[in-house]
Amino acid sequence: MLPTKEKLYEIIFEADTKSGKIFDITLLVIILLSILLVMLESVPSIENQYHQLLRISEWAITIIFSIEYILRIWIVRHSKTYIFSFYGIIDFLSVLPTYVALFFAGTQGLMVIRALRLLRVFRILKLNRYLKESAIIIRALKQSRIKISVFLFAVITLVIIIGTIMYLIEGAENGFTSIPRGIYWAIVTLTTVGYGDISPATPLGQLLASMVMIMGYAIIAVPTGIVTAELSKHNHPNISTQVCPNCLSEGHAHGAKYCSNCGSKLN
Amino acid sequence: MLPTKEKLYEIIFEADTKSGKIFDITLLVIILLSILLVMLESVPSIENQYHQLLRISEWAITIIFSIEYILRIWIVRHSKTYIFSFYGIIDFLSVLPTYVALFFAGTQGLMVIRALRLLRVFRILKLNRYLKESAIIIRALKQSRIKISVFLFAVITLVIIIGTIMYLIEGAENGFTSIPRGIYWAIVTLTTVGYGDISPATPLGQLLASMVMIMGYAIIAVPTGIVTAELSKHNHPNISTQVCPNCLSEGHAHGAKYCSNCGSKLN
Amino acid sequence: MLPTKEKLYEIIFEADTKSGKIFDITLLVIILLSILLVMLESVPSIENQYHQLLRISEWAITIIFSIEYILRIWIVRHSKTYIFSFYGIIDFLSVLPTYVALFFAGTQGLMVIRALRLLRVFRILKLNRYLKESAIIIRALKQSRIKISVFLFAVITLVIIIGTIMYLIEGAENGFTSIPRGIYWAIVTLTTVGYGDISPATPLGQLLASMVMIMGYAIIAVPTGIVTAELSKHNHPNISTQVCPNCLSEGHAHGAKYCSNCGSKLN
Amino acid sequence: MLPTKEKLYEIIFEADTKSGKIFDITLLVIILLSILLVMLESVPSIENQYHQLLRISEWAITIIFSIEYILRIWIVRHSKTYIFSFYGIIDFLSVLPTYVALFFAGTQGLMVIRALRLLRVFRILKLNRYLKESAIIIRALKQSRIKISVFLFAVITLVIIIGTIMYLIEGAENGFTSIPRGIYWAIVTLTTVGYGDISPATPLGQLLASMVMIMGYAIIAVPTGIVTAELSKHNHPNISTQVCPNCLSEGHAHGAKYCSNCGSKLN
């Protein structure tokens, strides 16, 4: 590997050095700009008024992204690994639409895939102090994975049953035109979103809906309780800051007199 | 009992053996398919287009369920216990509508009872690692049963009083046509669902509604607090059940090798 | 006091004896029936069809309540204390409307005051095991009283500022006809109720609304956190069940070797 | 500094003395009245009926505020520091509109800046017992600052991606006229506000919406968990700051009279 290539690798793929951080943040700003651009293009009134400016900006960003993409392929040791990785595919797809639009009309819609580049934002989490805090959240979510699966399982079963019953009670004349629509209503209600695009009209339906709402009120306590209990686990007041003078192990309880790892006396 | 019968019993009613697990999962998939089928049938456009296919699938599933039902009666030691059990009745009712529909029209609606078969899904919770995690949630909910009853009690009293007052303030011209409807509105508001099918129109009504909403915002903290406190009780993951063979002290951390009290080796 | 009077006092005002409990529960059932009656009367279609039956039931309940009210005055030691107490006034007002309606029309509306009698339901909380659990909730709410006041204070300041800004941004043409209406909208949004009777129509208004919603999402964590932390306080794992052999004091920490009250050695 | 000036400084800028507290509370009441006034003026029907009264009250409050503002400038040691401070600018802007309105029409709208004076309410938090409790909440929020940033970061990324996908699925004919509008919908849904001004109409859109709602149901657990875990950290109410004079052990319960480690008397 050439020294230049190695240095570029550090800048583009890593975030430990100062220039690496600058690159990451600059890229993030450009990604945010590119997303803002896609958003503005989707607003008809803005698109009509600033058509020329938006076209130029789009090409500018596409060219920057293309250079970045080519650099990444050139620099990385195993090009194929990058090209077929999750980020590699997104990087490719986010430059494609502008070029394809030269030949075919109507492919601008694909530009929205650029929003997925926003996921790179999470690389910034690797920077300094965000790392530890986000790790705590992610670990808590991972550890409550099974509990949350069981919970979602129960909720899905519940909304299918409730949605089916409501379809029978209310029927098509009150907007519950099919069972899937009844289930959609049950989810809207149980999660306390409550659009109001479908709402029960019969007294019996309203009684059942009231019960579902109060249930939803109590059910929301479950995921909250799961995540909170998990996050609170790291709240241990009983772990002292003592370090064993013999084996250097940590995490001893307050009041511990002997190291729980090697058995030598603690201070 | 014949050896075949005994083996079938193991497969159908238990979930410990490998073939028992395969049976349970297969059955679950068929139940999910049957529910999907009932859903699709309830959508008018799909029903019209794929009428023939849906009819055939329905008969296929009904026959499978019938065979399963007959097998269960034949295999189980006390047929009556099964037939009149909760699952036995659901199993029977979920095959009935298709047969009855041969002679009478309009009984297809009963097919929705099939959704209740989905409850069998919870048998899968008996499998391996889901067991422990769901047991924690269920225990926490059971232990907070009385607290949640008291809470629901208070909420129901509150919505009756609020609903009655709003009926007096707003009256029939603003959609509060009766006290039950006022109570329905109070539940919709307090649980933060907020359909918007009924909403206060007078300034006094909107003032009261604002107070109810802020109250609801604070009230939701109560069930969450109850369940979280209960789930957090089991939050001492690092305390093993080990007892020191020398000084009999307890409360050692998982992975501790030496007693933190006397320094002797733990098992 | 006559022995009969004394016994009646025990039955009507206390809940410790068996007959006292029976009286309380019977009264509660009649209160529930009377509320159900008021509800049904408020539904026009039911009122028209069962007018006669509802009238008779109403008189029956009014007479029962009147007898109960007179008994209470006769039995209680200090009649005035009861008559002018909270429950005394409610008891009086809940029988008044039926009598007044004989002479004046349109006073039926006052009947809804009967809903307040439902508060007697909370006497039942004095019974057995509900007592302890509801005491925990009430204590937790009392102890977090100041924290919740500070929180509500902050929320009210916030909704006034947000409501005023939205009134300026959106204006009367989008439904924000006055500042109080803007504040009403802010409360509806921040508490995630979201009726949709007023919703922002300008891009700037929708941007602000988005920020308010995300804020509301984070803000709801505060009261929940307060109540949960308070309820979890009683979760102490470190309190052992040891009793001091000398002074019989309890509540010693796990690992305590000497009584923290009298200084004698613990077992 | 003159003795009068010094005393006035104590009254106006501090809240420790009795007269300082009285000043603070009086000012708060006037601020509340001034905000109420601005609110009432914004209601067309009230403005028309009580025009004269509202005008007089406005001038009365403006003069009081003007005197207060001049006093503050005169009293404070470094006038410039106050004038260009946050509160100084708000104090100035809250009296300006009434004077300007003498010469120019249409500046009444600026009066709403007065709502910001309400922030002075938080000075009252400096008083007695509110201080400690609000400090706990603020500290908990500060300590969970980074965790909440990471959470908001993830939520914003999520709503951009969801909003973009929904714009593609539903399109302008169902109200999703642009990507920003799709994002607005995603926020309304994920936060469970659910106005219903835009709601999905296609089956695919409703399926995605259902998934977003259930996600939002689980996501709300995260900020709640973060704040609760933080608030629970301070949940060791029984641990006093006493140190044993004999063995220097800490962590004794409030009210402990003897050291639980060596049995000697505590102070």
CSV table of N, CA and C in Angstrom, one decimal, chain C residues 174-224:
chain,number,residue,atom,x,y,z
C,174,ASN,N,-56.2,29.7,10.1
C,174,ASN,CA,-55.9,28.3,10.3
C,174,ASN,C,-56.5,27.7,11.6
C,175,GLY,N,-57.4,28.4,12.2
C,175,GLY,CA,-58.1,27.9,13.4
C,175,GLY,C,-57.5,28.4,14.7
C,176,PHE,N,-56.4,29.1,14.7
C,176,PHE,CA,-55.8,29.6,15.9
C,176,PHE,C,-56.3,31.0,16.1
C,177,THR,N,-57.6,31.1,16.5
C,177,THR,CA,-58.4,32.4,16.5
C,177,THR,C,-58.0,33.3,17.7
C,178,SER,N,-57.4,32.7,18.7
C,178,SER,CA,-57.0,33.5,19.8
C,178,SER,C,-55.8,32.8,20.6
C,179,ILE,N,-55.2,33.5,21.5
C,179,ILE,CA,-54.1,32.9,22.2
C,179,ILE,C,-54.6,31.8,23.1
C,180,PRO,N,-55.7,31.9,23.8
C,180,PRO,CA,-56.2,30.7,24.6
C,180,PRO,C,-56.4,29.5,23.7
C,181,ARG,N,-56.8,29.7,22.5
C,181,ARG,CA,-57.0,28.6,21.6
C,181,ARG,C,-55.7,28.0,21.2
C,182,GLY,N,-54.7,28.9,21.0
C,182,GLY,CA,-53.3,28.4,20.7
C,182,GLY,C,-52.8,27.6,21.9
C,183,ILE,N,-53.1,28.0,23.1
C,183,ILE,CA,-52.6,27.3,24.3
C,183,ILE,C,-53.3,25.9,24.3
C,184,TYR,N,-54.6,25.9,24.0
C,184,TYR,CA,-55.4,24.7,24.0
C,184,TYR,C,-54.7,23.7,23.0
C,185,TRP,N,-54.4,24.3,21.8
C,185,TRP,CA,-53.7,23.4,20.8
C,185,TRP,C,-52.4,22.9,21.4
C,186,ALA,N,-51.6,23.7,22.0
C,186,ALA,CA,-50.3,23.3,22.6
C,186,ALA,C,-50.5,22.2,23.6
C,187,ILE,N,-51.5,22.3,24.4
C,187,ILE,CA,-51.7,21.2,25.4
C,187,ILE,C,-52.1,19.9,24.7
C,188,VAL,N,-53.0,20.0,23.7
C,188,VAL,CA,-53.5,18.9,23.0
C,188,VAL,C,-52.3,18.2,22.3
C,189,THR,N,-51.3,19.0,21.8
C,189,THR,CA,-50.2,18.4,21.1
C,189,THR,C,-49.1,17.9,22.1
C,190,LEU,N,-48.8,18.7,23.1
C,190,LEU,CA,-47.7,18.3,24.0
C,190,LEU,C,-48.0,17.0,24.8
C,191,THR,N,-49.3,16.9,25.1
C,191,THR,CA,-49.7,15.7,25.8
C,191,THR,C,-50.0,14.5,24.9
C,192,THR,N,-49.7,14.6,23.6
C,192,THR,CA,-49.8,13.6,22.6
C,192,THR,C,-51.3,13.1,22.4
C,193,VAL,N,-52.3,14.0,22.9
C,193,VAL,CA,-53.7,13.6,22.6
C,193,VAL,C,-54.0,13.7,21.1
C,194,GLY,N,-53.8,15.0,20.6
C,194,GLY,CA,-53.9,15.1,19.1
C,194,GLY,C,-55.3,14.9,18.6
C,195,TYR,N,-56.3,15.7,19.0
C,195,TYR,CA,-57.6,15.6,18.4
C,195,TYR,C,-57.6,15.8,16.9
C,196,GLY,N,-56.9,16.9,16.5
C,196,GLY,CA,-56.9,17.2,15.1
C,196,GLY,C,-58.0,18.2,14.7
C,197,ASP,N,-58.7,18.7,15.8
C,197,ASP,CA,-59.7,19.8,15.5
C,197,ASP,C,-59.0,21.1,15.1
C,198,ILE,N,-57.8,21.3,15.7
C,198,ILE,CA,-57.0,22.4,15.2
C,198,ILE,C,-55.6,21.8,14.9
C,199,SER,N,-55.1,22.0,13.7
C,199,SER,CA,-53.7,21.5,13.4
C,199,SER,C,-53.0,22.5,12.5
C,200,PRO,N,-51.7,22.7,12.6
C,200,PRO,CA,-51.0,23.7,11.9
C,200,PRO,C,-51.1,23.4,10.4
C,201,ALA,N,-51.2,24.5,9.6
C,201,ALA,CA,-51.3,24.4,8.1
C,201,ALA,C,-50.1,25.0,7.4
C,202,THR,N,-49.4,25.9,8.0
C,202,THR,CA,-48.3,26.5,7.4
C,202,THR,C,-47.0,25.7,7.6
C,203,PRO,N,-46.0,25.7,6.7
C,203,PRO,CA,-44.8,24.9,6.9
C,203,PRO,C,-44.1,25.3,8.2
C,204,LEU,N,-44.0,26.6,8.5
C,204,LEU,CA,-43.3,27.0,9.7
C,204,LEU,C,-44.1,26.5,11.0
C,205,GLY,N,-45.4,26.5,10.9
C,205,GLY,CA,-46.2,26.0,12.0
C,205,GLY,C,-46.0,24.5,12.2
C,206,GLN,N,-45.9,23.8,11.1
C,206,GLN,CA,-45.7,22.3,11.1
C,206,GLN,C,-44.4,22.0,11.7
C,207,LEU,N,-43.4,22.8,11.3
C,207,LEU,CA,-42.0,22.6,11.9
C,207,LEU,C,-42.0,22.8,13.4
C,208,LEU,N,-42.6,23.9,13.8
C,208,LEU,CA,-42.7,24.1,15.3
C,208,LEU,C,-43.5,23.0,16.0
C,209,ALA,N,-44.6,22.6,15.3
C,209,ALA,CA,-45.4,21.5,15.9
C,209,ALA,C,-44.6,20.2,16.0
C,210,SER,N,-43.8,19.9,15.0
C,210,SER,CA,-42.9,18.7,15.1
C,210,SER,C,-42.0,18.8,16.3
C,211,MET,N,-41.4,20.0,16.5
C,211,MET,CA,-40.5,20.1,17.6
C,211,MET,C,-41.2,20.0,18.9
C,212,VAL,N,-42.5,20.5,19.0
C,212,VAL,CA,-43.3,20.4,20.2
C,212,VAL,C,-43.6,18.9,20.5
C,213,MET,N,-43.9,18.2,19.4
C,213,MET,CA,-44.3,16.8,19.6
C,213,MET,C,-43.1,16.0,20.1
C,214,ILE,N,-41.9,16.2,19.5
C,214,ILE,CA,-40.7,15.4,20.0
C,214,ILE,C,-40.4,15.8,21.4
C,215,MET,N,-40.6,17.1,21.7
C,215,MET,CA,-40.4,17.6,23.1
C,215,MET,C,-41.3,16.9,24.0
C,216,GLY,N,-42.6,16.8,23.6
C,216,GLY,CA,-43.6,16.2,24.4
C,216,GLY,C,-43.3,14.7,24.7
C,217,TYR,N,-42.7,14.1,23.7
C,217,TYR,CA,-42.2,12.7,23.7
C,217,TYR,C,-41.2,12.5,24.8
C,218,ALA,N,-40.3,13.5,24.9
C,218,ALA,CA,-39.2,13.4,25.9
C,218,ALA,C,-39.8,13.9,27.3
C,219,ILE,N,-40.7,14.9,27.3
C,219,ILE,CA,-41.2,15.4,28.5
C,219,ILE,C,-42.0,14.4,29.3
C,220,ILE,N,-42.7,13.5,28.6
C,220,ILE,CA,-43.5,12.5,29.3
C,220,ILE,C,-42.6,11.6,30.2
C,221,ALA,N,-41.3,11.6,29.9
C,221,ALA,CA,-40.4,10.8,30.7
C,221,ALA,C,-40.3,11.3,32.1
C,222,VAL,N,-40.5,12.6,32.3
C,222,VAL,CA,-40.2,13.2,33.6
C,222,VAL,C,-41.2,12.8,34.7
C,223,PRO,N,-42.6,12.9,34.5
C,223,PRO,CA,-43.5,12.5,35.6
C,223,PRO,C,-43.3,11.0,35.8
C,224,THR,N,-43.2,10.2,34.7
C,224,THR,CA,-43.0,8.8,34.8
C,224,THR,C,-41.8,8.5,35.6
